[in-house]
mmCIF file of N, CA and C in Angstrom:
data_model
loop_
_atom_site.group_PDB
_atom_site.id
_atom_site.type_symbol
_atom_site.label_atom_id
_atom_site.label_comp_id
_atom_site.label_asym_id
_atom_site.label_seq_id
_atom_site.Cartn_x
_atom_site.Cartn_y
_atom_site.Cartn_z
ATOM 1 N N UNK A 18 -77.244 21.617 -24.209
ATOM 2 C CA UNK A 18 -76.259 21.295 -23.188
ATOM 3 C C UNK A 18 -74.956 22.037 -23.467
ATOM 4 N N UNK A 19 -74.290 22.393 -22.414
ATOM 5 C CA UNK A 19 -73.050 23.164 -22.466
ATOM 6 C C UNK A 19 -71.897 22.323 -23.009
ATOM 7 N N UNK A 20 -71.139 22.878 -23.949
ATOM 8 C CA UNK A 20 -69.922 22.256 -24.456
ATOM 9 C C UNK A 20 -68.747 22.746 -23.623
ATOM 10 N N UNK A 21 -67.711 21.931 -23.544
ATOM 11 C CA UNK A 21 -66.498 22.290 -22.810
ATOM 12 C C UNK A 21 -65.293 22.098 -23.714
ATOM 13 N N UNK A 22 -64.314 22.996 -23.558
ATOM 14 C CA UNK A 22 -63.103 22.941 -24.379
ATOM 15 C C UNK A 22 -61.887 22.616 -23.503
ATOM 16 N N UNK A 23 -61.013 21.777 -24.042
ATOM 17 C CA UNK A 23 -59.767 21.434 -23.346
ATOM 18 C C UNK A 23 -58.835 22.631 -23.431
ATOM 19 N N UNK A 24 -58.378 23.096 -22.286
ATOM 20 C CA UNK A 24 -57.487 24.255 -22.233
ATOM 21 C C UNK A 24 -56.099 23.939 -22.785
ATOM 22 N N UNK A 25 -55.761 22.666 -22.895
ATOM 23 C CA UNK A 25 -54.436 22.269 -23.357
ATOM 24 C C UNK A 25 -54.390 22.119 -24.880
ATOM 25 N N UNK A 26 -55.359 21.391 -25.450
ATOM 26 C CA UNK A 26 -55.258 21.080 -26.882
ATOM 27 C C UNK A 26 -56.412 21.605 -27.741
ATOM 28 N N UNK A 27 -57.477 22.095 -27.104
ATOM 29 C CA UNK A 27 -58.583 22.650 -27.871
ATOM 30 C C UNK A 27 -59.697 21.675 -28.216
ATOM 31 N N UNK A 28 -59.584 20.407 -27.776
ATOM 32 C CA UNK A 28 -60.660 19.441 -28.015
ATOM 33 C C UNK A 28 -61.945 19.951 -27.357
ATOM 34 N N UNK A 29 -63.060 19.802 -28.061
ATOM 35 C CA UNK A 29 -64.341 20.234 -27.508
ATOM 36 C C UNK A 29 -65.183 19.015 -27.179
ATOM 37 N N UNK A 30 -65.555 18.901 -25.897
ATOM 38 C CA UNK A 30 -66.492 17.851 -25.491
ATOM 39 C C UNK A 30 -67.896 18.373 -25.723
ATOM 40 N N UNK A 31 -68.624 17.695 -26.594
ATOM 41 C CA UNK A 31 -69.994 18.057 -26.925
ATOM 42 C C UNK A 31 -70.898 16.948 -26.389
ATOM 43 N N UNK A 32 -71.702 17.252 -25.367
ATOM 44 C CA UNK A 32 -72.571 16.221 -24.786
ATOM 45 C C UNK A 32 -73.503 15.566 -25.805
ATOM 46 N N UNK A 33 -73.888 16.294 -26.826
ATOM 47 C CA UNK A 33 -74.762 15.722 -27.849
ATOM 48 C C UNK A 33 -74.060 14.613 -28.637
ATOM 49 N N UNK A 34 -72.721 14.681 -28.691
ATOM 50 C CA UNK A 34 -71.927 13.688 -29.416
ATOM 51 C C UNK A 34 -71.378 12.599 -28.500
ATOM 52 N N UNK A 35 -71.080 12.967 -27.245
ATOM 53 C CA UNK A 35 -70.420 12.029 -26.345
ATOM 54 C C UNK A 35 -68.966 11.836 -26.749
ATOM 55 N N UNK A 36 -68.389 10.743 -26.316
ATOM 56 C CA UNK A 36 -67.001 10.400 -26.648
ATOM 57 C C UNK A 36 -66.954 8.900 -26.876
ATOM 58 N N UNK A 37 -67.134 8.493 -28.126
ATOM 59 C CA UNK A 37 -67.201 7.064 -28.422
ATOM 60 C C UNK A 37 -65.904 6.342 -28.056
ATOM 61 N N UNK A 38 -64.771 7.001 -28.243
ATOM 62 C CA UNK A 38 -63.490 6.375 -27.894
ATOM 63 C C UNK A 38 -63.396 6.131 -26.389
ATOM 64 N N UNK A 39 -63.994 7.030 -25.609
ATOM 65 C CA UNK A 39 -63.977 6.889 -24.160
ATOM 66 C C UNK A 39 -65.216 6.201 -23.612
ATOM 67 N N UNK A 40 -66.017 5.624 -24.512
ATOM 68 C CA UNK A 40 -67.239 4.906 -24.156
ATOM 69 C C UNK A 40 -68.248 5.775 -23.407
ATOM 70 N N UNK A 41 -68.300 7.061 -23.777
ATOM 71 C CA UNK A 41 -69.274 7.988 -23.207
ATOM 72 C C UNK A 41 -70.393 8.158 -24.236
ATOM 73 N N UNK A 42 -71.586 7.740 -23.876
ATOM 74 C CA UNK A 42 -72.721 7.804 -24.789
ATOM 75 C C UNK A 42 -73.180 9.240 -24.981
ATOM 76 N N UNK A 43 -73.753 9.546 -26.138
ATOM 77 C CA UNK A 43 -74.334 10.880 -26.345
ATOM 78 C C UNK A 43 -75.385 11.183 -25.275
ATOM 79 N N UNK A 44 -75.459 12.465 -24.905
ATOM 80 C CA UNK A 44 -76.434 12.901 -23.910
ATOM 81 C C UNK A 44 -75.894 13.008 -22.495
ATOM 82 N N UNK A 45 -74.623 12.655 -22.288
ATOM 83 C CA UNK A 45 -74.019 12.733 -20.947
ATOM 84 C C UNK A 45 -73.428 14.125 -20.757
ATOM 85 N N UNK A 46 -73.972 14.919 -19.811
ATOM 86 C CA UNK A 46 -73.415 16.251 -19.554
ATOM 87 C C UNK A 46 -71.979 16.152 -19.029
ATOM 88 N N UNK A 47 -71.198 17.171 -19.290
ATOM 89 C CA UNK A 47 -69.799 17.208 -18.839
ATOM 90 C C UNK A 47 -69.689 16.943 -17.340
ATOM 91 N N UNK A 48 -70.612 17.528 -16.577
ATOM 92 C CA UNK A 48 -70.583 17.396 -15.121
ATOM 93 C C UNK A 48 -70.799 15.959 -14.649
ATOM 94 N N UNK A 49 -71.316 15.098 -15.521
ATOM 95 C CA UNK A 49 -71.586 13.710 -15.151
ATOM 96 C C UNK A 49 -70.571 12.723 -15.730
ATOM 97 N N UNK A 50 -69.502 13.243 -16.334
ATOM 98 C CA UNK A 50 -68.458 12.355 -16.834
ATOM 99 C C UNK A 50 -67.807 11.630 -15.657
ATOM 100 N N UNK A 51 -67.371 10.389 -15.863
ATOM 101 C CA UNK A 51 -66.695 9.664 -14.783
ATOM 102 C C UNK A 51 -65.430 10.398 -14.348
ATOM 103 N N UNK A 52 -65.055 10.281 -13.080
ATOM 104 C CA UNK A 52 -63.875 10.997 -12.582
ATOM 105 C C UNK A 52 -62.570 10.619 -13.284
ATOM 106 N N UNK A 53 -62.526 9.445 -13.891
ATOM 107 C CA UNK A 53 -61.292 9.019 -14.557
ATOM 108 C C UNK A 53 -61.294 9.329 -16.062
ATOM 109 N N UNK A 54 -62.343 10.033 -16.551
ATOM 110 C CA UNK A 54 -62.378 10.397 -17.969
ATOM 111 C C UNK A 54 -61.286 11.407 -18.258
ATOM 112 N N UNK A 55 -60.616 11.241 -19.409
ATOM 113 C CA UNK A 55 -59.563 12.177 -19.836
ATOM 114 C C UNK A 55 -59.820 12.608 -21.275
ATOM 115 N N UNK A 56 -59.240 13.720 -21.643
ATOM 116 C CA UNK A 56 -59.338 14.230 -23.006
ATOM 117 C C UNK A 56 -58.829 13.158 -23.969
ATOM 118 N N UNK A 57 -59.631 12.819 -24.992
ATOM 119 C CA UNK A 57 -59.196 11.771 -25.918
ATOM 120 C C UNK A 57 -58.016 12.170 -26.804
ATOM 121 N N UNK A 58 -57.705 13.457 -26.873
ATOM 122 C CA UNK A 58 -56.578 13.891 -27.705
ATOM 123 C C UNK A 58 -55.274 14.024 -26.937
ATOM 124 N N UNK A 59 -55.333 14.617 -25.744
ATOM 125 C CA UNK A 59 -54.071 14.883 -25.039
ATOM 126 C C UNK A 59 -53.971 14.216 -23.658
ATOM 127 N N UNK A 60 -55.071 13.663 -23.150
ATOM 128 C CA UNK A 60 -55.001 12.877 -21.926
ATOM 129 C C UNK A 60 -55.127 13.625 -20.611
ATOM 130 N N UNK A 61 -55.442 14.925 -20.638
ATOM 131 C CA UNK A 61 -55.601 15.648 -19.377
ATOM 132 C C UNK A 61 -57.003 15.406 -18.804
ATOM 133 N N UNK A 62 -57.147 15.637 -17.507
ATOM 134 C CA UNK A 62 -58.416 15.422 -16.835
ATOM 135 C C UNK A 62 -59.401 16.569 -17.004
ATOM 136 N N UNK A 63 -60.589 16.385 -16.465
ATOM 137 C CA UNK A 63 -61.669 17.360 -16.614
ATOM 138 C C UNK A 63 -61.359 18.704 -15.967
ATOM 139 N N UNK A 64 -60.411 18.743 -15.042
ATOM 140 C CA UNK A 64 -60.050 20.014 -14.403
ATOM 141 C C UNK A 64 -59.325 20.954 -15.367
ATOM 142 N N UNK A 65 -58.962 20.449 -16.542
ATOM 143 C CA UNK A 65 -58.298 21.271 -17.562
ATOM 144 C C UNK A 65 -59.246 21.664 -18.679
ATOM 145 N N UNK A 66 -60.552 21.650 -18.412
ATOM 146 C CA UNK A 66 -61.572 22.036 -19.384
ATOM 147 C C UNK A 66 -62.303 23.277 -18.895
ATOM 148 N N UNK A 67 -62.763 24.079 -19.840
ATOM 149 C CA UNK A 67 -63.531 25.301 -19.545
ATOM 150 C C UNK A 67 -64.793 25.297 -20.398
ATOM 151 N N UNK A 68 -65.883 25.895 -19.885
ATOM 152 C CA UNK A 68 -67.099 26.005 -20.707
ATOM 153 C C UNK A 68 -66.821 26.868 -21.932
ATOM 154 N N UNK A 69 -67.441 26.505 -23.059
ATOM 155 C CA UNK A 69 -67.305 27.320 -24.263
ATOM 156 C C UNK A 69 -68.312 28.450 -24.205
ATOM 157 N N UNK A 70 -68.132 29.448 -25.033
ATOM 158 C CA UNK A 70 -69.058 30.578 -25.058
ATOM 159 C C UNK A 70 -70.361 30.205 -25.716
#
């Protein structure tokens, strides 16, 4: 699954890991994150993320 990086702070969302702080279980693709999910480090929305290489 594709990882995404926060353009603001560099946090990497890894679907294999999920986001336990945001109650996102492992295995959830970035495209299926809830619309109100924000970066756990800096608080920006998914529109500020880019796919990693």
